[in-house]
PDB file of C-alpha atoms in Angstrom:
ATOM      1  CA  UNK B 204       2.411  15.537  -9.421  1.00 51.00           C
ATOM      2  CA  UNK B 205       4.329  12.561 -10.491  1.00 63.00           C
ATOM      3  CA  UNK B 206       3.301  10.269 -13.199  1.00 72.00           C
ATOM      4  CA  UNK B 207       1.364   6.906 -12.321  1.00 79.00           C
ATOM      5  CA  UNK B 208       3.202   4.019 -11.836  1.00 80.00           C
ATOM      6  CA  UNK B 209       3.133  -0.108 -11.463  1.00 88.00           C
ATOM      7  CA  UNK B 210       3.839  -0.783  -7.542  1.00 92.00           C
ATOM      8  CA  UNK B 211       4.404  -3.801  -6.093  1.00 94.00           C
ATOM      9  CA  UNK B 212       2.364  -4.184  -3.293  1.00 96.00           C
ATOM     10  CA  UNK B 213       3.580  -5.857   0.017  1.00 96.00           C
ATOM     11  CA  UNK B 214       0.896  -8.367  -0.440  1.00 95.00           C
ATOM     12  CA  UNK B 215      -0.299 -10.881  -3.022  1.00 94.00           C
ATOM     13  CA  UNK B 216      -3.490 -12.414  -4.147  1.00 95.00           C
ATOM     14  CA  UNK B 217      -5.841 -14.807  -2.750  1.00 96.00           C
ATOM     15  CA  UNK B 218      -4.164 -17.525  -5.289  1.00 96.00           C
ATOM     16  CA  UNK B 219      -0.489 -16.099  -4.144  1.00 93.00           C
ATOM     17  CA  UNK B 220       0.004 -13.989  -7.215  1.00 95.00           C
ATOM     18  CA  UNK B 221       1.793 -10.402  -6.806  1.00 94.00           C
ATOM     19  CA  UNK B 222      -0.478  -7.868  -6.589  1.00 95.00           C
ATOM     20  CA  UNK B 223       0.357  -4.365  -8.531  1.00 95.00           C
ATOM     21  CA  UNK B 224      -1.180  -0.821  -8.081  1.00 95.00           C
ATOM     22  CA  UNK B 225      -0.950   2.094 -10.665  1.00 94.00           C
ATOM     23  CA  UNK B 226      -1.042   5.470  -9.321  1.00 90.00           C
ATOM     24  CA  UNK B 227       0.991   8.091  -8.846  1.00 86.00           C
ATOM     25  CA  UNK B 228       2.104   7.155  -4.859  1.00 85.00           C
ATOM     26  CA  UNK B 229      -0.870   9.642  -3.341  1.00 88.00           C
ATOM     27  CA  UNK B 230      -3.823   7.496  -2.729  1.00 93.00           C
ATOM     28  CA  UNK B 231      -5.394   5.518   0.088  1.00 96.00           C
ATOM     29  CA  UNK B 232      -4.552   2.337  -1.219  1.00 96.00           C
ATOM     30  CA  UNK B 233      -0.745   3.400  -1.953  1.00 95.00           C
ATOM     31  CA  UNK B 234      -0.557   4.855   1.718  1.00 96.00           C
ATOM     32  CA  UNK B 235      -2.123   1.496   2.998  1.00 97.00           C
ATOM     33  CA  UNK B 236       0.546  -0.074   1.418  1.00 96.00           C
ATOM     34  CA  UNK B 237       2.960   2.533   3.219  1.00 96.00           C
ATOM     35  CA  UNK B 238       1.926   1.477   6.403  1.00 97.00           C
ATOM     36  CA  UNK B 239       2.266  -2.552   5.515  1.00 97.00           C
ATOM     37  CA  UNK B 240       6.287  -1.975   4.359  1.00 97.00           C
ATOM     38  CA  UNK B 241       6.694  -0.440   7.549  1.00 97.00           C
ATOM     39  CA  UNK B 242       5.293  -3.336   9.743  1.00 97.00           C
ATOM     40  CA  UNK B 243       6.821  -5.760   7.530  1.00 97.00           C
ATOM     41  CA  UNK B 244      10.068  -4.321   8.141  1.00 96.00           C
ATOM     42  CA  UNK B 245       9.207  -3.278  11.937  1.00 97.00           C
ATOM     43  CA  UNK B 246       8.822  -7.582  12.326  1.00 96.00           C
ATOM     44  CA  UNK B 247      11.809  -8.532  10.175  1.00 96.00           C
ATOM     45  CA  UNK B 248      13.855  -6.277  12.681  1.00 97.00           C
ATOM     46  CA  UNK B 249      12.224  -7.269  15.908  1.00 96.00           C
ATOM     47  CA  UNK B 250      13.040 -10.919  14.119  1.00 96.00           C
ATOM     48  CA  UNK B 251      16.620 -10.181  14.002  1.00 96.00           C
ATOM     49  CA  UNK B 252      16.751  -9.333  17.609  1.00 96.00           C
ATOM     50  CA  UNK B 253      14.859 -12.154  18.369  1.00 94.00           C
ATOM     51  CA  UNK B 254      17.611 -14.658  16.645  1.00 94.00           C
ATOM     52  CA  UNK B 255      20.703 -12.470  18.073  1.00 95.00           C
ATOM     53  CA  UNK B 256      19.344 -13.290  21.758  1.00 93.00           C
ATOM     54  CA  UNK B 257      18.726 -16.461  21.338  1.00 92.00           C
ATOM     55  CA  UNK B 258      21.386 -17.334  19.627  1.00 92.00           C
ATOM     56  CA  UNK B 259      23.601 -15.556  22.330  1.00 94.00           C
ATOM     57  CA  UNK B 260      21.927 -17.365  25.080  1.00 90.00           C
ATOM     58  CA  UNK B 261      23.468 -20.637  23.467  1.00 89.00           C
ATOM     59  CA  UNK B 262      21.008 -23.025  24.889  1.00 87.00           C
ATOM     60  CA  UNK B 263      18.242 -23.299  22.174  1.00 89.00           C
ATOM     61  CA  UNK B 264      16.546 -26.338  21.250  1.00 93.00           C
ATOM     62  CA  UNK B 265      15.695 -27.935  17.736  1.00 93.00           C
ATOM     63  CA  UNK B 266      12.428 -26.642  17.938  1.00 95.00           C
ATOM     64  CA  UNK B 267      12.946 -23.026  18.828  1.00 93.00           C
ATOM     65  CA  UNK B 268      15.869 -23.089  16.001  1.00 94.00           C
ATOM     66  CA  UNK B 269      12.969 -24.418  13.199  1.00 96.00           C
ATOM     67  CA  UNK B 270      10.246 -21.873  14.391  1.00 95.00           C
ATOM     68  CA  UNK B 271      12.710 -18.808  14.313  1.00 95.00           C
ATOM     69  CA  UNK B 272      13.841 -20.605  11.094  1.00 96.00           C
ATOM     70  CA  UNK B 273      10.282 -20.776   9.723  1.00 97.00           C
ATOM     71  CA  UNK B 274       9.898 -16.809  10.846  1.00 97.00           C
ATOM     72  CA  UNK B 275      13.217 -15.528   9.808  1.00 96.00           C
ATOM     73  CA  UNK B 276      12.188 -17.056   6.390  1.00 97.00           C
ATOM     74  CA  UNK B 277       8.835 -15.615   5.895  1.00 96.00           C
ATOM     75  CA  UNK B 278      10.222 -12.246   6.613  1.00 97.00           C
ATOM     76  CA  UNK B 279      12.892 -12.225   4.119  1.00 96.00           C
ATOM     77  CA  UNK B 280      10.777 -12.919   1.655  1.00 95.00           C
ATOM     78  CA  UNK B 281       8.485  -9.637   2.550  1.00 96.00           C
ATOM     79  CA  UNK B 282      11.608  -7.755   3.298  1.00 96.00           C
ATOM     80  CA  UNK B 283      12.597  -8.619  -0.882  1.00 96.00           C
ATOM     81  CA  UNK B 284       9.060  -7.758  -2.173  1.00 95.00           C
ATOM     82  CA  UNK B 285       9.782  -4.578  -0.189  1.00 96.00           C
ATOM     83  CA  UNK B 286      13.064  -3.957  -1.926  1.00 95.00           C
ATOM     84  CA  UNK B 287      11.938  -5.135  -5.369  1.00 93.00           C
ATOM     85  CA  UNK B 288       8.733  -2.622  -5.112  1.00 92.00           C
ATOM     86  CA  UNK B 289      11.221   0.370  -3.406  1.00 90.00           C
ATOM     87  CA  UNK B 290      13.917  -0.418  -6.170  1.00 90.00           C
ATOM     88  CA  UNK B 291      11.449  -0.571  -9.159  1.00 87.00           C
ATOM     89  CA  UNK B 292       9.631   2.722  -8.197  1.00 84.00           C
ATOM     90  CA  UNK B 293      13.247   4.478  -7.984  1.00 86.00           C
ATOM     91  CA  UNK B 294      14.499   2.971 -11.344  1.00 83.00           C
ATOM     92  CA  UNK B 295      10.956   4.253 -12.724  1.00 76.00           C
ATOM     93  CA  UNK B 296      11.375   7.893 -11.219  1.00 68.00           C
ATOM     94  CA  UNK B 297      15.432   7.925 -12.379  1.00 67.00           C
ATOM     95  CA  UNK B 298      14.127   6.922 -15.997  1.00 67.00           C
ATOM     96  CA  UNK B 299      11.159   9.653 -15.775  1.00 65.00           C
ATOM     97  CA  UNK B 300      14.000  12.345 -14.563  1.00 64.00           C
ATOM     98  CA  UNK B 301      15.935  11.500 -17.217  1.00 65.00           C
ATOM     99  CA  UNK B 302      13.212  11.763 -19.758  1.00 63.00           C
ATOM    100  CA  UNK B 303      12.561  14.895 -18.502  1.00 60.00           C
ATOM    101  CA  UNK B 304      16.688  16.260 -18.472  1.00 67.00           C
ATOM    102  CA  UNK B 305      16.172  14.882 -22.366  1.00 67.00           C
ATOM    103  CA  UNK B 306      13.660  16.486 -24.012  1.00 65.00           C
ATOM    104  CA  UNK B 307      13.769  20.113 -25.150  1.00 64.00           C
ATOM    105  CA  UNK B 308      12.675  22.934 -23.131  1.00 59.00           C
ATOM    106  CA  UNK B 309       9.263  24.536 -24.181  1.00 54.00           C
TER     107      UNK B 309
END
């Protein structure tokens, strides 16, 4: 069992504050957030596709560029609280590994 963490969830408040959860990664709240990452980056890829047709079918209009610009947008920005919660937890597991590597055998 690991030790409990801060998480950044893929979500924020009511008021648009970042939400955090402290556990160790196990529970049903941790494994909803699981399941949230992996639509948020499901859309940001189906996104992607999106933009690469139409921007191969060369005959978009202003409007169509805006929305997918609008989209694209909002999906970055859940694709980077992904990373930043994914990059913190790893940081936080390389510093408790180290900790570990450190102190003296029992």
């Amino acid at each position: 069992m690991t030790d409990p963490v801060a998480r950044l969830l893929p979500w924020s408040s009511s008021d648009g504050k970042p939400c955090f959860l402290i556990s160790d990664g196990t529970g049903y709240v941790a494994r909803v957030a699981d399941a949230v990452e992996e639509e948020q980056l499901a859309s940001a890829l189906d996104l992607i596709a999106e933009a690469q047709c139409l921007f191969a079918a060369r005959g978009w209009t202003s409007g169509e560029l805006q929305l997918l610009a609008v989209e694209l947008t909002e999906a970055l920005v859940e694709v980077h609280r992904v990373a930043d919660s994914r990059g913190a937890r790893l940081r936080c597991r390389d510093d408790q590994s180290s900790q570990r590597e450190a102190s003296p055998a029992r």
